[in-house]
Amino acid sequence: MKPVTALALESELPMRLAITHETRYQYSPSVQTAQHVAHLQPANTPCQQVLHHEMQIEPGAPVEHSIDAFLNHRAYWALTHPHDGLLVRAYSEIQTQEPATALCRQSWESVREHFRYRGGQAGDVHSGFVFGSHHAPVHEAFLAYAQSSFTPGRPLMQAAQELTTRMHRDFSYESDSTDINTPALEALTLKRGVCQDFAHILLACLRSMGLPARYVSGYLLTQPPPGQARLIGSDASHAWASVYLPELASHASQGWLDLDPTNDRCGLASPGEDYVRLAVGRDFADVSPLRGVLQGGGAHTLDVAVTVAPLGE
């Protein structure tokens, strides 16, 4: 994939994508009752419009839909009878476009000061993204890695983009080298991992600098090798980070610069038109595609299949 290190130009023609995200669990012995929460419905954003969304659940159950604290779509359901497996299939049709461009010369120090706590004064609504979280803690090791990009007076937009590019150069993407329980500090030391690790490391670096940053879950359109058909179910969900620029709060992006260190892509409100945002939060724990509480059961197997393709392909 060709790396993009600058903000993309606005596209004249939108892109339409079809996304199927299928999750299958098999339980042994049977689960007696269960409660589940899913973040599988994309939201309308400055760079994407949801044309259609549906979700299938087996065994069937009534689904309650709500909006969570981060304005993500959330689905909840309960299974009150024994079952040996669970199927959740989400299908979405999304129209995307390239992020708009804007120039922001606000220094990283001024943003850090903007979010510094001051007693008796109202804080910024995004202040919660400055603090460390379970998967993206504030730590001196992240500060040490980030500091060379944040020279005195440097615009935050420029510094964050360079940090993203530097991570892309310094870290190796290795499937199965980590899992969601691998601490970001360990992945930083190893200099390898997958997109979730890189997103958490980038978050931890930005927060350790005193800057507000959030985790983004979603999808990325990938291209099959030349002459080969696209494989159904062979894609995977994706993750990246975004940093907040108060100077662009009134911009269409609402001030969020998206940063994908896995692919060295950056853009306001989205790294590019081939990305689809699913949900945002402090880290992966806030936006897990599917999680639940089970009564009974024991061992289980999990299969996840994701397909992202141009609509109508």
PDB file of C-alpha atoms in Angstrom, residues 41 53 98 148 154 196 250 257:
ATOM      1  CA  GLN A  41     -22.864   0.036  13.295  1.00  0.00           C
ATOM      2  CA  HIS A  53     -27.009  -1.154   7.979  1.00  0.00           C
ATOM      3  CA  GLU A  98     -11.527  12.091   1.002  1.00  0.00           C
ATOM      4  CA  SER A 148      12.003  14.051  19.278  1.00  0.00           C
ATOM      5  CA  ARG A 154       6.313  23.010  16.358  1.00  0.00           C
ATOM      6  CA  GLN A 196      -4.268  -2.243  17.711  1.00  0.00           C
ATOM      7  CA  SER A 250     -15.309  24.664  13.955  1.00  0.00           C
ATOM      8  CA  LEU A 257      -6.743  14.644  12.922  1.00  0.00           C
TER       9      LEU A 257
END
